[in-house]
XYZ file of C-alpha atoms in Angstrom:
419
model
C 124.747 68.968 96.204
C 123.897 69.437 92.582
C 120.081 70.231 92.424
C 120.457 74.117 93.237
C 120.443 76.312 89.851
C 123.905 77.857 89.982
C 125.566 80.818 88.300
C 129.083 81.767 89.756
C 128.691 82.657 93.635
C 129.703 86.292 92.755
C 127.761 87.149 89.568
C 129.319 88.568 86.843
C 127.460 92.235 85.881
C 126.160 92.221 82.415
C 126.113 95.497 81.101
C 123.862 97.110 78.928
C 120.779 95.902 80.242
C 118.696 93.646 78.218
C 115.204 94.325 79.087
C 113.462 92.036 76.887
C 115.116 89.217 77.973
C 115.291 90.192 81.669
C 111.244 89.951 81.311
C 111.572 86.784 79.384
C 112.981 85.462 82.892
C 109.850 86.667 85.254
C 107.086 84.104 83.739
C 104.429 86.064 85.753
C 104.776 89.124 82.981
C 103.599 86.690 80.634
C 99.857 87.362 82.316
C 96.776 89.362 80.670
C 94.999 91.069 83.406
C 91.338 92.296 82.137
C 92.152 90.969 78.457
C 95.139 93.316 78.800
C 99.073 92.671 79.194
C 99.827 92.962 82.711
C 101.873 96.149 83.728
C 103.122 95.452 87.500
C 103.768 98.963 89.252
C 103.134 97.289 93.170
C 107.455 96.569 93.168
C 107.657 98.792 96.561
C 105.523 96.171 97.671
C 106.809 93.163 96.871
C 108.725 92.543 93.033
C 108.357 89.337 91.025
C 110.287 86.616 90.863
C 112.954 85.543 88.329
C 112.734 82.064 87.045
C 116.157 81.545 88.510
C 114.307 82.075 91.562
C 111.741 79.893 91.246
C 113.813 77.231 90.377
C 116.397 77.352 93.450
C 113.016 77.245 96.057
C 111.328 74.238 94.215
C 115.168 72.524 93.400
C 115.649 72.390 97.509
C 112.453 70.538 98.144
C 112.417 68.166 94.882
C 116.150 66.896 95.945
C 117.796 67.944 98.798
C 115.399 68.964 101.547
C 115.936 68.695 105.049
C 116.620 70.393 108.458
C 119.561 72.283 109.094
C 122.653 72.130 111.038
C 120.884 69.422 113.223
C 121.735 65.918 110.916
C 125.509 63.908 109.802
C 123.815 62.427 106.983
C 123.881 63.785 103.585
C 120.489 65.713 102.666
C 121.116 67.469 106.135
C 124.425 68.638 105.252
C 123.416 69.775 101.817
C 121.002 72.060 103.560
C 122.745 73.165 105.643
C 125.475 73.959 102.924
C 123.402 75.822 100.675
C 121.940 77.483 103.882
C 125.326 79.256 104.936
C 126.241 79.604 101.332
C 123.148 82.021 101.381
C 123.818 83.930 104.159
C 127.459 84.534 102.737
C 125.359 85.659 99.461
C 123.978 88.380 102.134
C 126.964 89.395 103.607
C 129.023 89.735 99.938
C 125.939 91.588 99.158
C 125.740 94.011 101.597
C 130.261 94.091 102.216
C 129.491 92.764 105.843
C 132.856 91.792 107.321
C 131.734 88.381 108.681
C 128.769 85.945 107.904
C 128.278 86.239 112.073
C 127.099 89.837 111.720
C 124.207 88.365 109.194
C 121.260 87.216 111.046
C 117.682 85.350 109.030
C 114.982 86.768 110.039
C 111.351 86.510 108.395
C 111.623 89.829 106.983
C 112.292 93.739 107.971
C 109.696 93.743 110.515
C 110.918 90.707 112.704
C 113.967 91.911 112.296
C 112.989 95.343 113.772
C 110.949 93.161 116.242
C 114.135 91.371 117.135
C 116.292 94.632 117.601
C 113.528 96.268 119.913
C 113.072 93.268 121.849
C 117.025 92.372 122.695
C 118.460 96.258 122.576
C 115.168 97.700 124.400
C 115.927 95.387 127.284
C 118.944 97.777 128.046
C 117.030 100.534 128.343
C 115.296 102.618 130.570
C 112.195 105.397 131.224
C 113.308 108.320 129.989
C 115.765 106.952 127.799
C 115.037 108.593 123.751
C 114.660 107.283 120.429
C 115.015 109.114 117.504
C 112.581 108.095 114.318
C 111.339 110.229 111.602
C 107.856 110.672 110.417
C 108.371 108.883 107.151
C 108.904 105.714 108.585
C 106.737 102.397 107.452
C 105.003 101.237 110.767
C 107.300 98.495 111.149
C 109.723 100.869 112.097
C 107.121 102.625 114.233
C 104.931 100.426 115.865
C 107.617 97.907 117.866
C 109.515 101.518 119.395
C 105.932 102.560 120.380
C 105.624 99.466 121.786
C 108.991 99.475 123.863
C 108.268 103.168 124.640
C 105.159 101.940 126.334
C 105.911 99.480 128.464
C 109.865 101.107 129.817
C 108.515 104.765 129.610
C 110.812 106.038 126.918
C 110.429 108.906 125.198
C 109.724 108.235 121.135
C 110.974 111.425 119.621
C 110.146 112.005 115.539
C 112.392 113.973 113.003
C 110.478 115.694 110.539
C 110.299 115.937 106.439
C 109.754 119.295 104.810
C 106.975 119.564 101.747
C 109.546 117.839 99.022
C 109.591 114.939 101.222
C 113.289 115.257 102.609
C 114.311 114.791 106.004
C 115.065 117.825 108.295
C 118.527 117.069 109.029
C 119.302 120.556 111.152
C 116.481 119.476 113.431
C 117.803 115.908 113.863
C 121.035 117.424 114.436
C 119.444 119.091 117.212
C 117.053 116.154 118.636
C 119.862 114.157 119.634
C 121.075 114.743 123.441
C 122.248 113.027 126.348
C 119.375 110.275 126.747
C 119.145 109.524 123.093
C 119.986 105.918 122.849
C 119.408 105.025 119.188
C 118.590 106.522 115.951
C 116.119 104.478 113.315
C 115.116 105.784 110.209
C 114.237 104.346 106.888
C 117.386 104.933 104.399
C 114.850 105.150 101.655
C 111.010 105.971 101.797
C 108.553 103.774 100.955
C 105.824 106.253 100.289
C 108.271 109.196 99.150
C 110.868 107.601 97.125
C 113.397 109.494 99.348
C 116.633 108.203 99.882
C 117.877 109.763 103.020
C 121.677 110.829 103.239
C 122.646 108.124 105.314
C 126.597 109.533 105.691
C 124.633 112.748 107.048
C 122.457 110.708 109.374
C 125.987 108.860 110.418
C 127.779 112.279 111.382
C 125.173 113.251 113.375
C 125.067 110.093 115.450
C 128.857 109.291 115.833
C 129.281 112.531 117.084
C 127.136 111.896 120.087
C 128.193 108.334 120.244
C 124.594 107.261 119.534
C 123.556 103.765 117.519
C 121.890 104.082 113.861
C 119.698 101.384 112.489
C 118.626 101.733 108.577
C 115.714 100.236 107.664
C 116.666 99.197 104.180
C 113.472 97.527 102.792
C 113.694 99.545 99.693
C 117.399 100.621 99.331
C 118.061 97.501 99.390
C 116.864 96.538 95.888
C 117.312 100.043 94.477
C 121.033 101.527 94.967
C 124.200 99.578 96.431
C 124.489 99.419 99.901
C 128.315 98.712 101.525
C 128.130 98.178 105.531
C 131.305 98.907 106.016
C 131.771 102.222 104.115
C 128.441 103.046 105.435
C 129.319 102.168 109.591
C 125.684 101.833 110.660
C 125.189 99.753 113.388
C 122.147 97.595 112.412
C 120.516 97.482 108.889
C 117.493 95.264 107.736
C 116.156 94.103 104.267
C 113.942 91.384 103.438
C 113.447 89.256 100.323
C 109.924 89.334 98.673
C 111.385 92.995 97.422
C 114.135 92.032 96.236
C 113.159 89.369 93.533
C 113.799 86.708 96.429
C 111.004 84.870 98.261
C 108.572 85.955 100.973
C 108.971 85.220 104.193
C 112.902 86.002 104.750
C 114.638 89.130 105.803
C 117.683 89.904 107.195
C 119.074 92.025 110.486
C 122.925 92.909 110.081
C 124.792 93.728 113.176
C 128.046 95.509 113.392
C 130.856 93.889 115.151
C 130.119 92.482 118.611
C 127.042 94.216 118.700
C 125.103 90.424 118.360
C 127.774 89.282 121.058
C 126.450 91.581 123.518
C 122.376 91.467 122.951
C 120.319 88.767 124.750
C 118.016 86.528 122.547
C 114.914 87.445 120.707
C 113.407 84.036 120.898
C 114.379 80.983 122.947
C 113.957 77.297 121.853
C 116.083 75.072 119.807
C 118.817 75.715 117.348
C 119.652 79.056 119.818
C 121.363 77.203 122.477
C 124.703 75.388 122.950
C 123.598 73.459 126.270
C 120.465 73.322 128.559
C 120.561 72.278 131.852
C 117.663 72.480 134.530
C 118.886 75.011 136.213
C 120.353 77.014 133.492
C 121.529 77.776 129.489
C 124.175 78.321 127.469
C 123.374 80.140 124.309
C 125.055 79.312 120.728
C 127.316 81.812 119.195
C 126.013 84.505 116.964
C 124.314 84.359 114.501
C 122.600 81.114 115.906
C 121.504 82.587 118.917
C 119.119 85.031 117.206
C 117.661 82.255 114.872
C 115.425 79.542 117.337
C 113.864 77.060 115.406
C 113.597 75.861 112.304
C 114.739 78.887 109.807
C 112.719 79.458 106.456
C 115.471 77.147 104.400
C 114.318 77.022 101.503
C 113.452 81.194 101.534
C 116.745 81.949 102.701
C 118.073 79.593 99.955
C 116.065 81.548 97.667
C 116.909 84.776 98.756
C 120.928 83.626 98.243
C 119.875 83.057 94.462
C 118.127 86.074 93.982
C 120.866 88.367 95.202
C 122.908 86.215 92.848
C 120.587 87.061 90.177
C 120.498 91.139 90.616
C 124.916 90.915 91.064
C 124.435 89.485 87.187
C 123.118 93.083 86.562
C 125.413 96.598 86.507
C 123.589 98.850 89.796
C 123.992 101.827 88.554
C 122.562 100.706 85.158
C 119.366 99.122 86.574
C 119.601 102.648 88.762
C 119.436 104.678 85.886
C 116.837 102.229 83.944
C 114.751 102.843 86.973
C 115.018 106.044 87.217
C 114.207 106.981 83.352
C 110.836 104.602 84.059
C 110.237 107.534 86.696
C 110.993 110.599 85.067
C 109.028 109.688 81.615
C 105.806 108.432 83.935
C 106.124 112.117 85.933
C 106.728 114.059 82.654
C 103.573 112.633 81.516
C 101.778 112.718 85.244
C 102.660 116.898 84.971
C 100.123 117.304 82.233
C 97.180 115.348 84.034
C 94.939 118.134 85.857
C 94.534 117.206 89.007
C 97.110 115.126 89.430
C 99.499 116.284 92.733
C 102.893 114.242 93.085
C 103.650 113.480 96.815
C 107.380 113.499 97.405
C 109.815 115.113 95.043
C 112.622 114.282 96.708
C 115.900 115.371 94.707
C 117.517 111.774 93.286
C 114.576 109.742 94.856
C 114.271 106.338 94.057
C 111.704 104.898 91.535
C 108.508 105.404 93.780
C 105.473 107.921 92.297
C 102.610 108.637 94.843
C 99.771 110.474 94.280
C 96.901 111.997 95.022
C 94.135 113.533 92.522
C 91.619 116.090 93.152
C 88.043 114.796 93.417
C 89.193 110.983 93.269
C 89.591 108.423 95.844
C 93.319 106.345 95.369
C 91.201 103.328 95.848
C 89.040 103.778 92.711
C 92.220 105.119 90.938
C 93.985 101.692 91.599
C 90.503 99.693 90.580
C 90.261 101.595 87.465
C 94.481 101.068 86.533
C 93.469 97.180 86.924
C 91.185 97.535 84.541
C 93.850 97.930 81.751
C 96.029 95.486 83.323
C 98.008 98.253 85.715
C 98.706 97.152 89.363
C 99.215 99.721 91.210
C 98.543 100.336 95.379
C 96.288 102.835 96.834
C 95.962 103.410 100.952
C 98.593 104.882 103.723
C 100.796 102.059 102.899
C 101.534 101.446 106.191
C 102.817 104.867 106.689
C 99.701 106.808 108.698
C 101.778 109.856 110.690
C 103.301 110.664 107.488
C 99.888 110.458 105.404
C 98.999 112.840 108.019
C 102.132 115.119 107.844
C 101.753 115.128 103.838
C 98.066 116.426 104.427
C 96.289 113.459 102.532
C 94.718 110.210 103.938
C 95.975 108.359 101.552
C 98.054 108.183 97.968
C 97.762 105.646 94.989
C 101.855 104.195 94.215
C 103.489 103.231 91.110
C 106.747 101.724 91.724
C 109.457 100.459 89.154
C 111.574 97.401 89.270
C 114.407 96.466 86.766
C 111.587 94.583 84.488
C 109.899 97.825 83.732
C 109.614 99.528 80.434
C 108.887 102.716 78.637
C 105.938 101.356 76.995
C 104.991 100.568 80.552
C 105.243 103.705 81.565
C 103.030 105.529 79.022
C 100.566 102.717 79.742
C 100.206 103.933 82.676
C 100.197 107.413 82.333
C 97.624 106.998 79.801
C 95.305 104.577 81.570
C 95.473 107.551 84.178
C 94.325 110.070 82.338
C 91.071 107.343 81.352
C 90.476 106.984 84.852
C 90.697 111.530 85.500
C 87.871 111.533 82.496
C 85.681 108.523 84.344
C 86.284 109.820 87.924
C 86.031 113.728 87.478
């Protein structure tokens, strides 16, 4: 197999970052939006992609295509090659102990899916789960749904005014019939990252599950699965300079042993008889079907690209993209930050006085700034914050200072148009 783009499995950190000619890598920045240069603040949404990227999706279908782990001859072996060679990208990335703990999904929420569906079926009414109210509806919606139909109770930590989750009151949530903990390890909405060695404590100490969902953490700070002892933790690609339509659910130890199947059909089983099955050993068993091969490929090559990159210097890029846009945010009238977190990740929402976020955003695009506006899937804690809805800037390793005032100043146009 030679038609993958290839840098050393591991990725050698380059350190300092060289923003310039990380941009010169995302062709996508080269865009005007509105006769202006684009500015691309949607990242907790989904980032852009990396030429290196690019190139690793379109190099599997130009040369080496085919099905995996199904075929002897050679395009079927390459696949399936580059395939596992991906998912041992994941685990390296995340310090899983074993490739079988690393299961493809189509991103966080089937992964979630997949975890309500095959742990759920172990429960029963009256049985608790613990969430918190700053959780993206894919970590809300498929617990509702299991609540529902087994009659468990869905019980809700809470966030104080900064944004930070009451951990005293967790603390005291968890009891007898509390079978699993899931909360977000870093806020979509907020920019919180929650204290996920605190979170830990608490659980281990009644002997309860944790799952993380680590959409955003993922991309943002280092993550290490086995300093961190969490039972399940999800990610998925399109944030994380990979491709759309791939996630991931990790599974401690024998945990994937022990669940039944999400989905049934082929690739899942080892034999079927008609009278009964035999399912395939983890991680098979949780992938039926055809997998996204060419995503998951992708998603290898991006997590290839980000190891090139020092974490805690694209951390502290990241977070001096945040600071300078707030700094200038503070002097906007009007203008009301929501979620200031201590040592949050690089997320601004907001809210001003008189405005709609929707007209914000449509104004920003006007001078090339894309930004979201709306509940971003996040409605109890839209609620809980008081507010219906926020406009979100979010900042990615491309980012720049000049972006930043860009957007603090197209801001202030929009406060003089709206108000």
């Amino acid at each position: 197999m030679t038609a993958q783009p290839e840098n050393s499995r591991t990725g050698t950190p380059t350190a300092p970052l060289n923003i310039p000619a990380i941009r010169d890598e995302f062709p996508i920045l080269q865009r005007e939006i509105n006769g202006k240069p684009l500015v691309y603040l949607d990242n907790a949404a989904s980032a852009q992609k990396p030429e290196f990227v690019i190139e690793s999706v379109a190099g599997v279908y130009r040369s080496y295509y085919a099905n995996v782990h199904r075929g002897l001859h050679t395009l079927a072996n390459e696949s399936t090659e580059a395939f596992e060679l991906a998912r041992d990208d994941v685990r390296r990335f995340i310090n899983a102990a074993r490739t079988e703990e690393i299961v493809f999904t189509r991103g966080s929420t089937e992964a979630i899916n997949l975890l309500a569906h095959s742990f759920g079926q172990g429960l029963k009414a009256g049985d608790e789960i613990i969430i918190s109210r700053m959780e993206h509806h894919s970590n809300i919606v498929p617990w509702r749904i299991l609540a529902d139909a087994k009659g468990l109770t869905l019980r809700w930590a809470d966030v104080n005014a900064a944004g930070e989750l009451d951990y005293p009151q967790l603390a005291d949530m968890v009891n007898g019939d509390t079978k699993l903990i899931a909360i977000s390890h870093m806020s979509n909405v907020l920019g919180t990252i929650n204290h996920a060695e605190r979170i830990m404590e608490i659980a281990r100490s009644a002997g309860v599950p944790v799952l993380f969902d680590g959409s955003q953490s993922a991309v943002h700070i280092p993550v290490d699965m086995q300093a961190l002892g969490c039972d399940f933790f999800v990610f998925t690609g399109h944030k994380l300079y990979g491709p759309s339509g791939i996630g991931v659910l990790y599974a401690r130890g024998d945990w994937l042993d022990r669940l039944p199947p999400f989905m049934g059909g082929g690739e899942m089983i080892a034999d079927v008889y008609e009278d009964r099955l035999t399912f395939a050993d983890p991680p098979h068993k949780f992938e039926a079907g055809t997998p996204p091969i060419a995503d998951a490929i992708g998603l290898g090559a991006a997590i290839r690209w980000l190891e090139r990159h020092d974490r805690a210097a694209v951390m502290e890029h990241e977070r001096a993209l945040m600071d300078r846009a707030v700094t200038g945010m503070a002097a906007i009238e009007g203008v009301r930050m929501i979620g200031t977190a201590q040592d949050k990740g690089a997320i601004i929402s907001f809210a001003m006085e008189g405005a709609h976020p929707h007209d914000i955003a449509q104004i920003l695009d006007k001078y090339g700034i894309a930004v979201r506006a709306g509940h971003h899937c996040a409605q109890p804690l839209m609620r809980h914050m008081g507010v219906s809805a926020t406009a979100r800037a979010s900042f990615a390793i491309y980012n720049t200072i000049e972006e930043a005032d860009a957007f603090v100043d197209a801001l202030k146009k929009a406060r003089d148009f709206l108000i």
